[in-house]
Amino acid sequence: MEHYATSADEHFDIIFVGGGAAACVTAGRLAQADPNLKILILETGPLTKDLPRHVQPARYFHNLMNPGETFTLHKAKPSLALAGREVVVPSARCLGGGSSVNFAMYTRAAASDYDDWEKVHENPGWGSKHLIPLLKKAETFQAIGDPEIHGNTGPIKASYGPDTNVASQFLEVARKYDEERKSTDDANGFFTCNAYGRWPRYIDAITGRRSDTPHNYIYKHTDSGLTELTIREQRRVVRVIFQNFRAVGVEHVTDAGRRDVQTSEPSVSYASRLIVISAGAFGSPAILERSGIGGADVLKRNKIEPIVDLPGVGEHYMDHNLIFSPYLASDDADTMDAIFRGNKASIEKFASRWARDGQGPMAQNGIDAGIKLRPNSKDLDEIGPEFKATWKNYFEHAPDKPVVWLGTFSAYSGNNPAAPWGKYFSATYFTGYPVSRGRVHISMGLNPYGKLDFEPGYLNHPADLGVLRWAYKKGRELARRMDIYRGEFVLGHPSFPKDSNATTKDFAQPVEISTPDIAYTAEDDQAIDEYHRKTG
């Protein structure tokens, strides 16, 4: 019998405010260690237990393009750096958070990131030597990897996809074209950078299921009834309740059906030991500020009684600038277009195959090869002077930190109705550590349904434009040398001047490995920057 709470005011040992990936792992492990520990997870969204649209990996693309109840869409303020756009950023709204709805792309942080936590930010016990054993414990790595840094008994599965010609041609071209950089069997080895390789996915190689956190850490406890782990889904947290500066409870309201602060009767759940705020980049700062923890100016504007003046709350928002540059592919290309853009009948054919043996396109995510890329001295000149201080201060002495990720995506990722039916692949890239920063704050006092004051900050710093410009050019040179290349989908690329050598073509044949790189003018660079402002 599943163990979900229904009463208004309840008492627990530990409450997790937000049921994303981190909360699921932590709560699940605590329940395993002490079945008598009374644990509550408050989750804004629904459960995704055994739902085909979530456990069948390839369904993620349709879910992202047509976001439903498992996403919250955050609309930002207009940004001059983004050509005046009001970008909309989706975030997960379901148990498991991003692990239940994202691309299922397996990417590990650099070891030096964890060492920075310990040394730069003065958190003893949070260095790579402490955390790598725990990361090993979480996974069963079904791909090729060093057992010293990869686990083989953990609940989360990671595997390679099939050997597609999109991935194999990308890697073959990279080996011949980019001789300075090497190839590797494991591009996620904590200490590995600047090496091309196949890319794993959070997909079980045997069952073909998405390997997310609730299915591997939570549902076994709620199904068995042998622990005191409780989930309350579709509950939106208003604030943490304090008594004498001690957090003692959480006030929450419904997030199902009509969301009206005037008609939603709050409930309170109490914790005797610990309250963990784990509601993500948008939810956590909002809950803290509504609880009286945040910058004094923000609290004053929202008429919140201050408990702690902590001006860093909601500041320093950072996100990857993700770009998909689309290319036309030959008829024999192994792409995902038939499942990502196909009709219901064709998709069900792939779903039936998946139901039989867990294999086929439904068990894939379309991301099969890539590189964590760092620039050489020539590349740094290409990126431009705005990036040099960041390179010197942050990257130069940390050779495991990538500036961008660059790889293949075996489909057209856009929603332009002018894109004809056919086969595509994309050169995909994103900034690993963008320089630009934004902010997320409350704007409607204690109203938990209120719109956030959201400024993403994307591309506010010119260094990020330089990095993306370099990555676009690098991806294009690799793409046009692949045998499956048949030109660019022009509407998905920069609008270069008509007489430019960089002009895109809607039909072309691949060039030889030895072909000189495209020579870009200053005007071409401006076109690339404008492209990223309008699409990044």
Coordinates of C-alpha atoms in Angstrom, one line a residue:
M1 CA 0.0 0.0 0.0
E2 CA 1.4 3.4 -1.0
H3 CA 2.1 5.7 1.9
Y4 CA 0.9 9.2 1.2
A5 CA -0.2 11.7 3.8
T6 CA -3.7 13.3 3.7
S7 CA -4.2 15.1 7.1
A8 CA -3.6 18.8 7.6
D9 CA -1.1 19.2 10.4
E10 CA 1.4 16.4 10.9
H11 CA 4.7 15.8 12.7
F12 CA 7.8 14.3 11.2
D13 CA 11.5 14.0 12.0
I14 CA 12.7 15.5 8.7
I15 CA 10.9 17.5 6.0
F16 CA 12.3 17.9 2.5
V17 CA 10.8 21.0 0.8
G18 CA 10.9 20.0 -2.8
G19 CA 11.2 16.5 -4.2
G20 CA 13.8 16.9 -6.9
A21 CA 16.8 14.6 -7.6
A22 CA 18.8 15.7 -4.5
A23 CA 15.9 15.2 -2.2
C24 CA 15.0 11.8 -3.5
V25 CA 18.5 10.5 -3.2
T26 CA 19.0 11.9 0.3
A27 CA 15.5 10.9 1.6
G28 CA 15.7 7.5 0.1
R29 CA 19.1 6.8 1.7
L30 CA 17.9 8.0 5.1
A31 CA 14.9 5.8 4.9
Q32 CA 17.1 2.8 4.0
A33 CA 19.4 3.6 6.9
D34 CA 16.7 4.1 9.5
P35 CA 13.2 2.8 8.5
N36 CA 11.7 4.3 11.6
L37 CA 12.8 7.8 10.7
K38 CA 9.7 9.8 9.9
I39 CA 10.4 11.6 6.6
L40 CA 8.2 13.9 4.6
I41 CA 8.8 15.0 1.0
L42 CA 6.6 18.0 -0.1
E43 CA 6.5 18.1 -3.9
T44 CA 4.8 20.8 -6.0
G45 CA 4.1 18.5 -8.9
P46 CA 2.7 15.0 -9.5
L47 CA 4.3 11.6 -9.4
T48 CA 5.6 10.0 -12.6
K49 CA 5.7 6.4 -11.4
D50 CA 5.7 3.9 -14.3
L51 CA 4.2 6.5 -16.6
P52 CA 5.3 5.6 -20.2
R53 CA 5.7 9.3 -21.1
H54 CA 8.5 9.5 -18.5
V55 CA 10.1 6.1 -18.2
Q56 CA 10.3 5.7 -22.0
P57 CA 13.4 7.8 -22.5
A58 CA 12.7 9.3 -26.0
R59 CA 9.4 10.7 -24.8
Y60 CA 11.4 13.5 -23.1
F61 CA 11.6 15.5 -26.3
H62 CA 7.8 15.7 -26.8
N63 CA 7.4 16.6 -23.1
L64 CA 9.8 19.5 -23.4
M65 CA 8.3 20.8 -26.6
N66 CA 4.8 20.4 -25.2
P67 CA 5.3 21.1 -21.5
G68 CA 2.4 19.9 -19.3
E69 CA 1.9 19.5 -15.5
T70 CA 5.4 18.2 -14.9
F71 CA 7.0 21.6 -15.8
T72 CA 6.8 25.1 -14.5
L73 CA 7.5 27.8 -17.1
H74 CA 9.3 30.9 -15.8
K75 CA 9.0 34.0 -17.9
A76 CA 11.9 36.4 -17.5
K77 CA 12.0 40.2 -17.9
P78 CA 12.9 41.5 -21.4
S79 CA 16.7 41.5 -21.9
L80 CA 18.7 43.7 -24.2
A81 CA 21.4 41.1 -24.3
L82 CA 18.8 38.7 -25.8
A83 CA 17.6 41.1 -28.4
G84 CA 14.7 42.2 -26.2
R85 CA 13.3 38.7 -25.7
E86 CA 11.4 37.6 -22.7
V87 CA 12.8 34.1 -22.4
V88 CA 10.8 31.3 -20.9
V89 CA 12.8 28.8 -18.8
P90 CA 11.2 25.5 -18.0
S91 CA 12.0 23.7 -14.7
A92 CA 10.8 20.3 -13.6
R93 CA 7.7 20.1 -11.5
C94 CA 7.4 16.5 -10.4
L95 CA 8.9 14.0 -8.0
G96 CA 12.5 13.4 -9.1
G97 CA 12.8 16.9 -10.6
G98 CA 15.0 17.1 -13.7
S99 CA 16.0 13.4 -13.4
S100 CA 12.4 12.6 -14.4
V101 CA 12.1 14.9 -17.4
N102 CA 15.4 16.0 -18.7
F103 CA 17.6 14.8 -21.7
A104 CA 19.0 12.0 -19.5
M105 CA 22.5 13.1 -20.5
Y106 CA 25.2 11.7 -18.2
T107 CA 27.6 14.5 -17.4
R108 CA 29.9 14.6 -14.3
A109 CA 31.4 17.7 -12.8
A110 CA 35.2 18.2 -12.9
A111 CA 37.0 17.0 -9.8
S112 CA 38.3 20.5 -9.3
D113 CA 34.7 21.8 -8.9
Y114 CA 34.3 19.7 -5.8
D115 CA 37.8 20.7 -4.6
D116 CA 36.7 24.3 -5.0
W117 CA 33.8 23.6 -2.7
E118 CA 36.2 22.5 -0.1
K119 CA 39.1 24.9 -0.5
V120 CA 37.8 28.1 -2.1
H121 CA 34.4 28.1 -0.3
E122 CA 35.8 26.5 2.9
N123 CA 33.6 23.4 3.2
P124 CA 35.7 20.7 4.8
G125 CA 34.7 17.2 3.6
W126 CA 33.3 18.3 0.3
G127 CA 36.4 17.8 -1.9
S128 CA 36.6 15.3 -4.7
K129 CA 38.4 12.7 -2.6
H130 CA 35.3 12.7 -0.3
L131 CA 32.6 12.9 -2.9
I132 CA 33.8 10.5 -5.7
P133 CA 33.3 7.4 -3.5
L134 CA 29.7 8.6 -2.9
L135 CA 29.1 9.2 -6.6
K136 CA 30.4 5.7 -7.3
K137 CA 28.0 4.3 -4.7
A138 CA 25.1 5.9 -6.6
E139 CA 25.7 4.3 -10.0
T140 CA 26.0 1.2 -12.0
F141 CA 28.1 2.3 -15.0
Q142 CA 27.2 0.0 -17.9
A143 CA 29.5 1.7 -20.3
I144 CA 33.3 1.6 -20.5
G145 CA 34.9 3.3 -17.5
D146 CA 37.6 3.0 -14.9
P147 CA 36.3 1.1 -11.8
E148 CA 38.3 3.4 -9.6
I149 CA 36.0 6.3 -10.5
H150 CA 32.8 4.5 -11.7
G151 CA 30.4 2.4 -9.7
N152 CA 29.0 -1.0 -10.6
T153 CA 26.4 -1.7 -7.8
G154 CA 24.5 1.5 -7.4
P155 CA 20.8 2.1 -8.2
I156 CA 21.3 4.6 -11.0
K157 CA 22.2 3.1 -14.4
A158 CA 24.3 4.8 -17.1
S159 CA 24.9 3.3 -20.5
Y160 CA 26.0 4.0 -24.0
G161 CA 23.4 4.1 -26.8
P162 CA 23.7 2.1 -30.0
D163 CA 26.6 2.8 -32.4
T164 CA 24.8 5.3 -34.7
N165 CA 26.5 6.7 -37.8
V166 CA 25.9 10.2 -36.5
A167 CA 28.1 9.5 -33.5
S168 CA 30.7 7.4 -35.3
Q169 CA 31.1 9.9 -38.1
F170 CA 31.4 12.8 -35.6
L171 CA 34.1 10.9 -33.7
E172 CA 35.9 9.8 -36.9
V173 CA 36.0 13.4 -38.3
A174 CA 37.2 14.7 -34.9
R175 CA 40.0 12.2 -34.8
K176 CA 41.3 13.3 -38.3
Y177 CA 40.4 17.0 -38.2
D178 CA 41.2 17.9 -34.6
E179 CA 44.6 16.1 -34.3
E180 CA 45.5 18.2 -31.2
R181 CA 42.8 16.7 -29.1
K182 CA 42.6 13.0 -28.3
S183 CA 39.8 10.3 -28.1
T184 CA 38.8 8.5 -25.0
D185 CA 36.6 5.6 -23.9
D186 CA 35.3 7.7 -21.0
A187 CA 34.8 11.5 -21.3
N188 CA 33.3 11.6 -17.8
G189 CA 36.2 10.5 -15.8
F190 CA 36.3 13.5 -13.4
F191 CA 39.9 14.4 -14.5
T192 CA 39.3 14.1 -18.3
C193 CA 38.9 17.0 -20.6
N194 CA 39.6 17.9 -24.3
A195 CA 38.9 14.3 -25.4
Y196 CA 36.2 13.1 -27.8
G197 CA 34.2 10.1 -27.0
R198 CA 30.9 8.3 -26.9
W199 CA 28.4 9.8 -24.5
P200 CA 26.5 7.8 -21.9
R201 CA 22.9 8.3 -20.9
Y202 CA 20.9 7.8 -17.7
I203 CA 19.2 4.8 -19.4
D204 CA 19.3 1.2 -18.2
A205 CA 20.9 -0.8 -21.0
I206 CA 18.9 -3.9 -20.2
T207 CA 15.4 -2.5 -19.5
G208 CA 15.7 0.6 -21.7
R209 CA 14.0 2.7 -18.9
R210 CA 15.0 6.1 -17.9
S211 CA 17.1 5.8 -14.7
D212 CA 15.7 8.5 -12.5
T213 CA 15.9 9.1 -8.8
P214 CA 12.3 8.4 -7.6
H215 CA 12.1 5.0 -9.3
N216 CA 15.5 4.0 -7.8
Y217 CA 15.4 5.7 -4.4
I218 CA 11.8 6.5 -3.4
Y219 CA 9.0 4.3 -4.7
K220 CA 10.5 1.1 -3.3
H221 CA 9.9 2.6 0.2
T222 CA 6.5 4.0 -0.4
D223 CA 5.4 0.7 -2.1
S224 CA 6.7 -1.6 0.7
G225 CA 5.2 0.2 3.6
L226 CA 8.3 -0.8 5.6
T227 CA 9.6 2.7 6.2
E228 CA 8.1 6.0 7.5
L229 CA 8.8 7.8 4.2
T230 CA 5.8 9.9 3.2
I231 CA 5.2 11.9 0.0
R232 CA 2.7 14.7 -0.3
E233 CA 2.4 15.6 -4.0
Q234 CA 1.0 18.8 -5.5
R235 CA 1.7 20.8 -2.4
R236 CA 3.2 24.3 -2.9
V237 CA 5.3 25.5 0.1
V238 CA 4.5 29.0 1.3
R239 CA 7.2 29.4 3.9
V240 CA 9.2 27.8 6.7
I241 CA 7.9 28.5 10.2
F242 CA 10.4 29.6 12.9
Q243 CA 10.2 29.7 16.6
N244 CA 12.9 31.6 18.4
F245 CA 15.0 31.5 15.2
R246 CA 14.6 27.7 14.9
A247 CA 12.9 26.2 11.9
V248 CA 10.1 24.0 13.3
G249 CA 7.6 23.6 10.4
V250 CA 6.5 24.2 6.9
E251 CA 3.3 25.9 5.7
H252 CA 2.0 24.7 2.4
V253 CA -1.1 24.9 0.1
T254 CA -2.5 22.9 -2.7
D255 CA -1.0 23.1 -6.2
A256 CA -3.7 21.0 -7.8
G257 CA -6.6 22.6 -9.8
R258 CA -7.3 26.2 -9.2
R259 CA -4.4 28.1 -7.7
D260 CA -5.7 31.0 -5.7
V261 CA -4.1 32.3 -2.5
Q262 CA -7.5 33.5 -1.4
T263 CA -9.2 30.1 -1.5
S264 CA -6.3 27.8 -0.7
E265 CA -6.4 26.8 3.0
P266 CA -2.8 26.2 4.3
S267 CA -1.6 23.2 6.1
V268 CA 1.4 23.0 8.4
S269 CA 3.8 20.0 8.8
Y270 CA 6.2 20.1 11.7
A271 CA 9.8 18.7 11.9
S272 CA 11.5 17.8 15.1
R273 CA 15.0 17.4 13.6
L274 CA 15.6 19.1 10.3
I275 CA 14.0 21.0 7.4
V276 CA 15.8 20.7 4.1
I277 CA 15.1 23.3 1.4
S278 CA 15.6 21.4 -1.9
A279 CA 13.3 23.2 -4.3
G280 CA 15.7 24.1 -7.1
A281 CA 17.1 27.3 -8.5
F282 CA 13.7 29.0 -8.6
G283 CA 11.9 27.4 -5.7
S284 CA 14.5 27.5 -3.0
P285 CA 15.2 31.3 -3.0
A286 CA 11.5 32.1 -3.2
I287 CA 10.7 29.9 -0.2
L288 CA 13.7 31.3 1.8
E289 CA 12.6 34.9 1.0
R290 CA 8.9 34.2 1.9
S291 CA 10.3 32.7 5.2
G292 CA 12.2 35.9 6.0
I293 CA 15.6 34.9 4.9
G294 CA 17.0 37.1 2.1
G295 CA 18.2 40.5 1.2
A296 CA 16.7 43.3 3.4
D297 CA 15.6 45.3 0.4
V298 CA 13.8 42.3 -1.2
L299 CA 12.0 41.5 2.0
K300 CA 11.0 45.1 2.6
R301 CA 9.5 45.4 -0.9
N302 CA 7.5 42.3 -0.3
K303 CA 6.4 43.3 3.3
I304 CA 8.1 40.1 4.7
E305 CA 9.2 40.2 8.4
P306 CA 13.0 39.7 8.2
I307 CA 14.6 36.9 10.2
V308 CA 18.1 36.8 8.6
D309 CA 19.5 39.6 6.3
L310 CA 21.1 37.4 3.6
P311 CA 21.5 39.4 0.4
G312 CA 23.0 36.5 -1.6
V313 CA 19.6 34.7 -1.7
G314 CA 18.3 34.7 -5.2
E315 CA 21.4 36.3 -6.6
H316 CA 24.0 34.7 -9.0
Y317 CA 21.5 32.7 -11.1
M318 CA 23.5 30.8 -13.7
D319 CA 22.5 28.5 -16.5
H320 CA 24.0 26.9 -19.5
N321 CA 23.5 28.7 -22.8
L322 CA 22.4 25.8 -25.0
I323 CA 22.4 25.9 -28.8
F324 CA 21.3 23.4 -31.4
S325 CA 22.6 24.3 -34.9
P326 CA 20.7 22.1 -37.3
Y327 CA 22.1 20.4 -40.4
L328 CA 20.4 18.4 -43.1
A329 CA 21.2 14.7 -43.1
S330 CA 21.4 12.0 -45.7
D331 CA 18.6 9.4 -46.0
D332 CA 20.8 6.7 -44.4
A333 CA 21.5 8.8 -41.3
D334 CA 20.5 7.2 -37.9
T335 CA 18.5 10.1 -36.6
M336 CA 15.6 10.4 -34.1
D337 CA 13.4 12.6 -36.2
A338 CA 10.9 9.9 -36.8
I339 CA 10.2 9.6 -33.1
F340 CA 10.7 13.3 -32.1
R341 CA 8.6 14.7 -34.9
G342 CA 6.6 11.7 -36.1
N343 CA 2.9 11.1 -35.9
K344 CA 1.2 9.0 -33.3
A345 CA 1.1 5.8 -35.3
S346 CA 4.9 5.9 -36.0
I347 CA 5.7 6.7 -32.4
E348 CA 3.5 3.8 -31.2
K349 CA 5.5 1.4 -33.4
F350 CA 8.7 2.4 -31.5
A351 CA 6.8 2.2 -28.2
S352 CA 5.7 -1.4 -29.0
R353 CA 9.3 -2.4 -29.7
W354 CA 10.4 -0.9 -26.4
A355 CA 7.6 -2.7 -24.5
R356 CA 8.9 -6.0 -25.9
D357 CA 12.6 -5.8 -25.2
G358 CA 13.5 -2.3 -24.0
Q359 CA 15.4 -1.5 -27.2
G360 CA 15.0 0.6 -30.3
P361 CA 14.7 4.4 -30.7
M362 CA 12.4 4.7 -27.7
A363 CA 15.3 3.7 -25.5
Q364 CA 17.6 6.5 -26.8
N365 CA 18.0 10.2 -26.2
G366 CA 19.8 11.3 -29.4
I367 CA 23.0 12.4 -27.7
D368 CA 25.7 9.8 -28.5
A369 CA 29.0 11.6 -28.8
G370 CA 30.8 14.8 -27.6
I371 CA 33.7 16.5 -26.0
K372 CA 34.3 18.7 -22.9
L373 CA 36.2 21.3 -24.8
R374 CA 39.0 23.7 -23.8
P375 CA 40.6 26.3 -26.0
N376 CA 44.2 26.5 -27.1
S377 CA 46.1 29.7 -27.5
K378 CA 44.7 30.2 -31.1
D379 CA 41.2 29.5 -29.8
L380 CA 41.6 32.1 -27.0
D381 CA 42.4 34.7 -29.6
E382 CA 39.3 33.7 -31.5
I383 CA 37.1 33.9 -28.4
G384 CA 38.4 37.4 -27.8
P385 CA 39.9 39.6 -25.0
E386 CA 36.7 39.7 -22.9
F387 CA 37.3 36.1 -21.9
K388 CA 41.0 36.3 -21.0
A389 CA 40.6 37.4 -17.4
T390 CA 38.1 34.5 -16.8
W391 CA 40.5 32.1 -18.5
K392 CA 43.4 33.1 -16.4
N393 CA 41.6 33.3 -13.1
Y394 CA 39.3 30.3 -13.4
F395 CA 40.3 27.9 -16.1
E396 CA 44.0 28.0 -16.8
H397 CA 45.1 26.2 -13.7
A398 CA 42.2 23.8 -13.7
P399 CA 42.8 21.5 -16.7
D400 CA 39.7 19.4 -16.0
K401 CA 37.3 22.3 -16.4
P402 CA 35.7 22.5 -19.9
V403 CA 34.7 25.9 -21.3
V404 CA 32.0 24.3 -23.5
W405 CA 30.5 21.0 -24.2
L406 CA 30.2 20.2 -27.9
G407 CA 28.6 17.2 -29.5
T408 CA 25.9 15.7 -31.7
F409 CA 22.1 15.6 -31.4
S410 CA 20.6 13.2 -33.8
A411 CA 17.5 15.3 -34.8
Y412 CA 16.1 18.7 -35.5
S413 CA 15.4 20.3 -32.2
G414 CA 13.4 23.4 -33.2
N415 CA 9.7 24.1 -33.7
N416 CA 9.9 26.1 -36.9
P417 CA 7.0 25.1 -39.1
A418 CA 9.1 25.9 -42.2
A419 CA 11.4 22.9 -41.4
P420 CA 10.5 20.3 -43.9
W421 CA 10.0 16.7 -42.9
G422 CA 13.3 14.7 -43.2
K423 CA 16.4 13.7 -41.4
Y424 CA 18.6 16.2 -39.5
F425 CA 21.4 16.3 -37.0
S426 CA 22.5 19.2 -34.9
A427 CA 25.9 20.4 -33.7
T428 CA 25.0 21.0 -30.0
Y429 CA 27.0 23.1 -27.6
F430 CA 26.6 24.9 -24.3
T431 CA 28.8 26.9 -22.0
G432 CA 30.1 24.9 -19.1
Y433 CA 30.7 27.9 -16.7
P434 CA 29.0 31.0 -18.2
V435 CA 30.3 34.3 -16.9
S436 CA 27.0 36.0 -17.0
R437 CA 24.8 36.0 -13.9
G438 CA 21.1 36.7 -13.2
R439 CA 18.8 36.8 -10.2
V440 CA 15.5 35.3 -9.0
H441 CA 13.3 36.9 -6.3
I442 CA 9.8 37.0 -5.1
S443 CA 7.6 39.9 -6.2
M444 CA 4.2 39.2 -4.5
G445 CA 4.9 38.9 -0.8
L446 CA 3.7 35.6 0.7
N447 CA 1.7 34.6 -2.3
P448 CA 3.3 31.2 -3.3
Y449 CA 1.6 31.3 -6.7
G450 CA 3.0 34.8 -7.5
K451 CA 5.1 35.6 -10.5
L452 CA 8.8 35.6 -9.8
D453 CA 11.0 38.7 -10.4
F454 CA 13.3 36.8 -12.8
E455 CA 16.3 38.2 -14.7
P456 CA 18.3 35.4 -16.3
G457 CA 21.3 37.5 -17.2
Y458 CA 22.0 35.3 -20.2
L459 CA 24.8 36.8 -22.4
N460 CA 25.0 40.0 -20.3
H461 CA 28.8 39.4 -20.3
P462 CA 30.5 39.6 -23.7
A463 CA 32.8 36.7 -22.8
D464 CA 29.9 34.3 -23.2
L465 CA 29.2 35.5 -26.7
G466 CA 32.8 34.9 -27.6
V467 CA 32.7 31.4 -26.3
L468 CA 29.5 30.6 -28.1
R469 CA 30.9 32.1 -31.4
W470 CA 34.0 29.8 -31.1
A471 CA 31.8 26.8 -30.4
Y472 CA 29.5 27.5 -33.4
K473 CA 32.4 27.6 -35.8
K474 CA 34.0 24.5 -34.3
G475 CA 30.8 22.6 -34.5
R476 CA 30.2 23.7 -38.1
E477 CA 33.6 22.6 -39.2
L478 CA 33.1 19.1 -37.8
A479 CA 29.5 18.8 -39.1
R480 CA 30.4 19.7 -42.7
R481 CA 33.0 17.0 -42.9
M482 CA 30.7 14.2 -41.8
D483 CA 29.5 11.9 -44.6
I484 CA 25.8 12.3 -43.7
Y485 CA 26.0 16.1 -44.0
R486 CA 23.8 17.6 -46.8
G487 CA 23.9 21.3 -45.9
E488 CA 22.4 23.6 -43.3
F489 CA 18.8 24.2 -42.3
V490 CA 19.4 27.9 -43.2
L491 CA 16.6 29.2 -40.9
G492 CA 18.4 27.7 -37.9
H493 CA 21.7 29.4 -38.5
P494 CA 23.1 33.0 -38.5
S495 CA 22.0 35.4 -41.2
F496 CA 25.3 36.0 -42.8
P497 CA 25.8 38.8 -45.5
K498 CA 24.9 37.5 -48.9
D499 CA 28.5 37.9 -50.3
S500 CA 30.1 36.2 -47.2
N501 CA 32.2 33.1 -47.5
A502 CA 30.3 31.9 -44.4
T503 CA 26.9 31.9 -46.1
T504 CA 24.9 28.8 -45.3
K505 CA 23.5 26.5 -47.9
D506 CA 20.3 24.5 -47.9
F507 CA 21.9 21.7 -50.0
A508 CA 25.6 20.8 -50.0
Q509 CA 27.9 17.8 -49.9
P510 CA 30.5 17.1 -47.3
V511 CA 33.9 18.6 -47.7
E512 CA 37.3 16.8 -47.3
I513 CA 39.1 16.7 -44.0
S514 CA 41.9 18.9 -45.5
T515 CA 39.5 21.6 -46.7
P516 CA 40.5 25.0 -45.2
D517 CA 38.3 26.3 -42.4
I518 CA 35.6 28.9 -43.3
A519 CA 37.1 32.4 -43.0
Y520 CA 34.8 34.6 -41.1
T521 CA 34.8 38.4 -41.3
A522 CA 34.0 40.9 -38.5
E523 CA 30.5 41.2 -40.0
D524 CA 30.1 37.4 -40.0
D525 CA 31.1 37.4 -36.3
Q526 CA 28.4 40.0 -35.6
A527 CA 25.9 37.8 -37.4
I528 CA 26.8 34.9 -35.2
D529 CA 26.5 37.0 -32.0
E530 CA 23.1 38.2 -33.1
Y531 CA 22.1 34.6 -33.8
H532 CA 23.0 33.6 -30.2
R533 CA 21.2 36.7 -28.8
K534 CA 18.0 35.6 -30.6
T535 CA 18.3 31.8 -30.0
G536 CA 20.5 31.3 -26.9

